[in-house]
Coordinates of C-alpha atoms in Angstrom, one line a residue:
M264 CA -18.8 -17.7 138.2
R265 CA -17.7 -14.1 139.1
V266 CA -15.1 -12.6 136.9
L267 CA -12.7 -9.7 137.8
L268 CA -11.8 -7.5 134.9
L269 CA -8.8 -5.3 135.6
G270 CA -9.6 -2.4 133.4
G271 CA -8.9 1.2 132.5
T272 CA -8.5 0.7 128.8
G273 CA -10.7 0.9 125.7
E274 CA -10.4 -2.8 125.3
A275 CA -11.5 -3.4 128.9
R276 CA -14.6 -1.2 128.4
A277 CA -15.4 -3.1 125.1
L278 CA -15.0 -6.4 126.9
A279 CA -17.3 -5.4 129.7
A280 CA -19.9 -4.3 127.3
R281 CA -19.7 -7.7 125.6
L282 CA -19.9 -9.7 128.9
H283 CA -22.4 -7.7 130.9
P284 CA -25.0 -8.7 132.0
Q285 CA -24.6 -12.3 131.0
V286 CA -21.5 -12.7 133.2
D287 CA -21.3 -11.8 136.9
L288 CA -18.6 -9.2 136.2
V289 CA -16.8 -6.6 138.4
S290 CA -14.4 -4.2 136.7
S291 CA -11.5 -2.7 138.7
L292 CA -10.0 0.8 138.0
A293 CA -6.9 2.1 139.6
G294 CA -8.4 5.5 140.3
R295 CA -5.5 7.6 139.0
V296 CA -7.6 9.3 136.3
P297 CA -10.2 11.8 137.3
R298 CA -13.7 11.2 135.8
P299 CA -12.8 7.9 134.2
A300 CA -15.0 6.5 131.4
L301 CA -16.9 3.8 133.3
P302 CA -17.5 0.3 131.9
A303 CA -20.8 -1.6 131.9
G304 CA -21.6 -3.5 135.1
A305 CA -20.2 -3.3 138.6
V306 CA -17.1 -1.2 139.2
R307 CA -14.6 -0.9 142.0
I308 CA -12.0 1.9 142.1
G309 CA -8.7 1.9 144.0
G310 CA -5.8 -0.4 144.7
F311 CA -5.8 -3.8 146.4
G312 CA -2.9 -3.3 148.7
G313 CA -0.3 -5.3 146.9
V314 CA -0.4 -9.0 145.9
D315 CA -1.4 -10.1 149.4
G316 CA -4.4 -7.7 149.4
L317 CA -5.4 -8.8 145.9
R318 CA -5.2 -12.4 147.0
R319 CA -7.5 -11.8 149.9
W320 CA -9.9 -9.8 147.8
L321 CA -10.2 -12.5 145.2
R322 CA -10.8 -15.1 147.9
D323 CA -13.3 -13.0 149.8
E324 CA -15.3 -12.0 146.7
Q325 CA -15.3 -15.6 145.4
I326 CA -13.8 -14.6 142.1
G327 CA -13.6 -17.5 139.7
A328 CA -11.4 -16.0 136.9
V329 CA -9.5 -12.8 136.2
V330 CA -9.0 -10.9 132.9
D331 CA -6.2 -8.4 133.0
A332 CA -7.0 -5.7 130.4
T333 CA -4.8 -3.0 131.9
H334 CA -2.4 -0.7 130.0
P335 CA 0.5 -2.6 128.5
F336 CA 2.8 -0.6 130.8
A337 CA 0.9 -1.4 134.0
Q338 CA 3.6 -3.8 135.0
T339 CA 3.0 -3.9 138.7
I340 CA -0.7 -4.9 138.8
T341 CA -0.1 -7.5 136.1
A342 CA 2.7 -9.1 138.1
H343 CA 0.5 -9.0 141.2
A344 CA -2.5 -10.5 139.4
A345 CA -0.4 -13.3 137.8
E346 CA 1.1 -14.2 141.2
A347 CA -2.2 -14.1 143.1
C348 CA -4.1 -16.2 140.5
A349 CA -1.3 -18.7 140.4
D350 CA -1.4 -19.0 144.2
L351 CA -5.2 -19.5 144.2
G352 CA -5.4 -21.7 141.1
L353 CA -7.6 -19.2 139.2
P354 CA -7.8 -18.9 135.4
Y355 CA -5.9 -15.7 134.4
L356 CA -5.9 -14.0 131.0
V357 CA -4.0 -11.0 129.8
L358 CA -5.8 -9.1 127.1
A359 CA -2.8 -7.4 125.4
R360 CA -3.5 -5.2 122.3
P361 CA -0.9 -5.8 119.6
A362 CA 2.2 -3.6 119.9
W363 CA 3.1 -1.1 117.1
D364 CA 5.7 -2.0 114.6
P365 CA 8.5 0.3 115.6
G366 CA 9.8 0.7 112.0
D367 CA 12.6 3.2 112.0
A368 CA 12.1 4.3 115.6
I369 CA 14.9 4.4 118.1
V370 CA 13.8 1.6 120.4
V371 CA 14.7 2.0 124.1
T372 CA 13.8 0.0 127.2
S373 CA 13.0 2.7 129.7
D374 CA 12.0 6.4 130.2
R375 CA 15.6 7.1 131.4
E376 CA 17.1 5.6 128.3
A377 CA 14.7 7.7 126.2
A378 CA 15.9 10.8 128.1
K379 CA 19.5 9.9 127.4
T380 CA 18.7 9.4 123.7
V381 CA 17.1 12.8 123.5
A382 CA 20.3 14.3 124.9
V383 CA 22.7 12.3 122.8
Q384 CA 20.8 12.9 119.6
G385 CA 20.6 16.6 120.4
F386 CA 16.9 16.9 120.0
S387 CA 15.7 20.3 121.0
R388 CA 11.9 20.4 120.7
V389 CA 10.3 17.1 121.9
F390 CA 6.7 15.9 121.9
L391 CA 6.6 13.8 125.0
T392 CA 3.7 11.3 125.3
T393 CA 4.9 8.8 127.8
G394 CA 2.3 9.7 130.4
R395 CA 2.7 11.6 133.7
S396 CA 4.7 8.8 135.3
G397 CA 7.5 9.0 132.7
V398 CA 8.0 12.8 132.8
G399 CA 10.5 12.8 135.7
A400 CA 13.2 11.1 133.6
F401 CA 13.4 14.3 131.5
A402 CA 13.5 16.8 134.4
D403 CA 17.1 17.7 133.9
S404 CA 17.0 17.9 130.1
D405 CA 18.0 21.1 128.2
A406 CA 15.4 20.4 125.5
W407 CA 12.0 22.1 125.2
F408 CA 9.0 19.7 125.7
L409 CA 5.4 19.6 124.6
I410 CA 4.1 17.3 127.2
R411 CA 0.7 15.6 126.7
A412 CA -1.0 13.7 129.5
V413 CA -4.4 12.9 130.8
T414 CA -3.6 14.3 134.3
A415 CA -0.9 16.8 135.2
P416 CA 2.4 15.4 136.4
D417 CA 4.0 16.5 139.7
P418 CA 5.3 20.0 139.1
A419 CA 8.5 19.0 140.8
V420 CA 9.5 16.6 138.0
L421 CA 8.6 18.8 135.0
P422 CA 11.5 19.9 132.7
R423 CA 12.6 23.5 133.0
R424 CA 11.3 24.3 129.5
H425 CA 7.9 22.8 128.7
Q426 CA 4.3 23.3 127.7
L427 CA 1.7 21.1 129.2
V428 CA -1.3 19.8 127.3
L429 CA -3.9 17.9 129.3
S430 CA -6.2 15.8 127.0
R431 CA -7.5 12.3 126.4
G432 CA -7.6 10.4 123.1
P433 CA -8.6 9.3 120.6
Y434 CA -6.4 11.5 118.5
H435 CA -6.7 11.9 114.7
Y436 CA -4.1 12.4 112.0
D437 CA -4.9 16.0 110.9
G438 CA -4.8 17.2 114.5
E439 CA -1.6 15.4 115.3
Y440 CA 0.1 16.7 112.1
A441 CA -0.9 20.3 112.9
L442 CA 0.3 20.0 116.5
L443 CA 3.7 18.7 115.4
A444 CA 4.1 21.3 112.7
E445 CA 2.9 24.2 114.9
H446 CA 5.3 23.5 117.7
R447 CA 8.2 22.7 115.3
I448 CA 8.7 19.3 116.9
D449 CA 12.0 17.6 116.0
A450 CA 11.4 14.3 118.0
L451 CA 8.5 12.3 119.3
V452 CA 9.0 10.2 122.5
T453 CA 6.3 7.6 123.1
K454 CA 5.7 4.3 124.7
N455 CA 4.8 1.3 122.5
S456 CA 1.2 1.3 123.7
G457 CA -0.3 -0.2 120.6
G458 CA -3.8 0.3 119.4
E459 CA -5.5 2.8 117.2
M460 CA -6.5 5.5 119.8
T461 CA -3.1 7.2 119.8
R462 CA -1.5 5.8 116.7
A463 CA -2.1 9.0 114.6
K464 CA 0.9 10.7 116.1
L465 CA 3.2 8.1 114.6
D466 CA 1.7 8.5 111.2
A467 CA 2.0 12.3 111.5
A468 CA 5.6 12.1 112.6
A469 CA 6.4 9.8 109.7
A470 CA 4.8 12.3 107.2
L471 CA 6.9 15.2 108.7
Q472 CA 10.1 13.0 108.9
I473 CA 10.3 13.5 112.6
P474 CA 12.4 10.9 114.5
V475 CA 10.6 8.7 117.0
V476 CA 12.0 7.4 120.3
M477 CA 9.9 4.5 121.4
V478 CA 10.0 2.8 124.8
S479 CA 9.4 -0.9 124.4
R480 CA 6.9 -2.8 126.5
P481 CA 7.9 -4.6 129.7
P482 CA 7.7 -8.4 129.4
L483 CA 4.7 -10.2 130.7
P484 CA 5.1 -12.7 133.6
A485 CA 6.3 -16.1 132.4
G486 CA 3.7 -18.6 131.3
V487 CA 0.6 -16.3 131.3
T488 CA -2.2 -16.9 128.8
T489 CA -2.8 -14.0 126.4
A490 CA -5.4 -12.8 124.0
S491 CA -4.9 -10.0 121.4
T492 CA -8.6 -9.1 120.7
V493 CA -11.8 -8.6 122.7
E494 CA -13.3 -11.5 120.7
E495 CA -10.6 -13.9 121.9
A496 CA -11.2 -12.7 125.5
V497 CA -14.9 -13.3 125.3
A498 CA -14.3 -16.8 124.1
W499 CA -11.8 -17.4 126.9
V500 CA -14.3 -16.2 129.5
A501 CA -17.0 -18.5 128.0
N502 CA -14.7 -21.4 128.2
A503 CA -13.6 -20.6 131.8
S504 CA -17.3 -20.4 132.8
G505 CA -18.1 -23.7 131.2
C506 CA -15.2 -25.4 133.0
H507 CA -16.4 -23.8 136.2
R508 CA -19.9 -25.1 135.8
R509 CA -18.7 -28.6 135.0
R510 CA -16.7 -28.7 138.2

């Protein structure tokens, strides 16, 4: 049975390492990040052309099951994968790392709501870590932003007052604490990505008593099967392969 692994995350790479070469696996990366860390096994890079294109690709490539280990905020590909797999009757699993406990954070549902919160609360020096796609919501803000992203946002959507830091995690507590203190940050804006790779900024913000504005995750498509760990996903793939062989 061929398995499609929708990847781009640390969990996806760990799962690919566990499955390859015992499983006929192909990992798919969106191609938005230059020089991505490649997983073990076969890799394809680029989009599918919407749900119709994905459905055709799954059928043409004789895929028997799909594991979606994309970022928790990659809402479009998850919706497309869920629909295509349902149409084709393919087993589909979402490997979703556990969300962070927001604690005392101000929880919002979108980047735009986060930008409004920054304005209403009067924050003036903001550490913005929502990724390049979320920067545009803050374009008209009067605050100063320290913006961290893997790749540079479109210059047209950058806030008037900002400093851009291009880097890729993992990040560690001492470095995050020093960064927040050095730039006199008075608010952290982040998405509830979960996981340990970028969690240190939350711990540093708590130590410095810096308020956090946290964008909550979009809901998963109704009825999808989920796993919270790589080990659970490995077991799911083994079970799906066993069912496939019995058929």
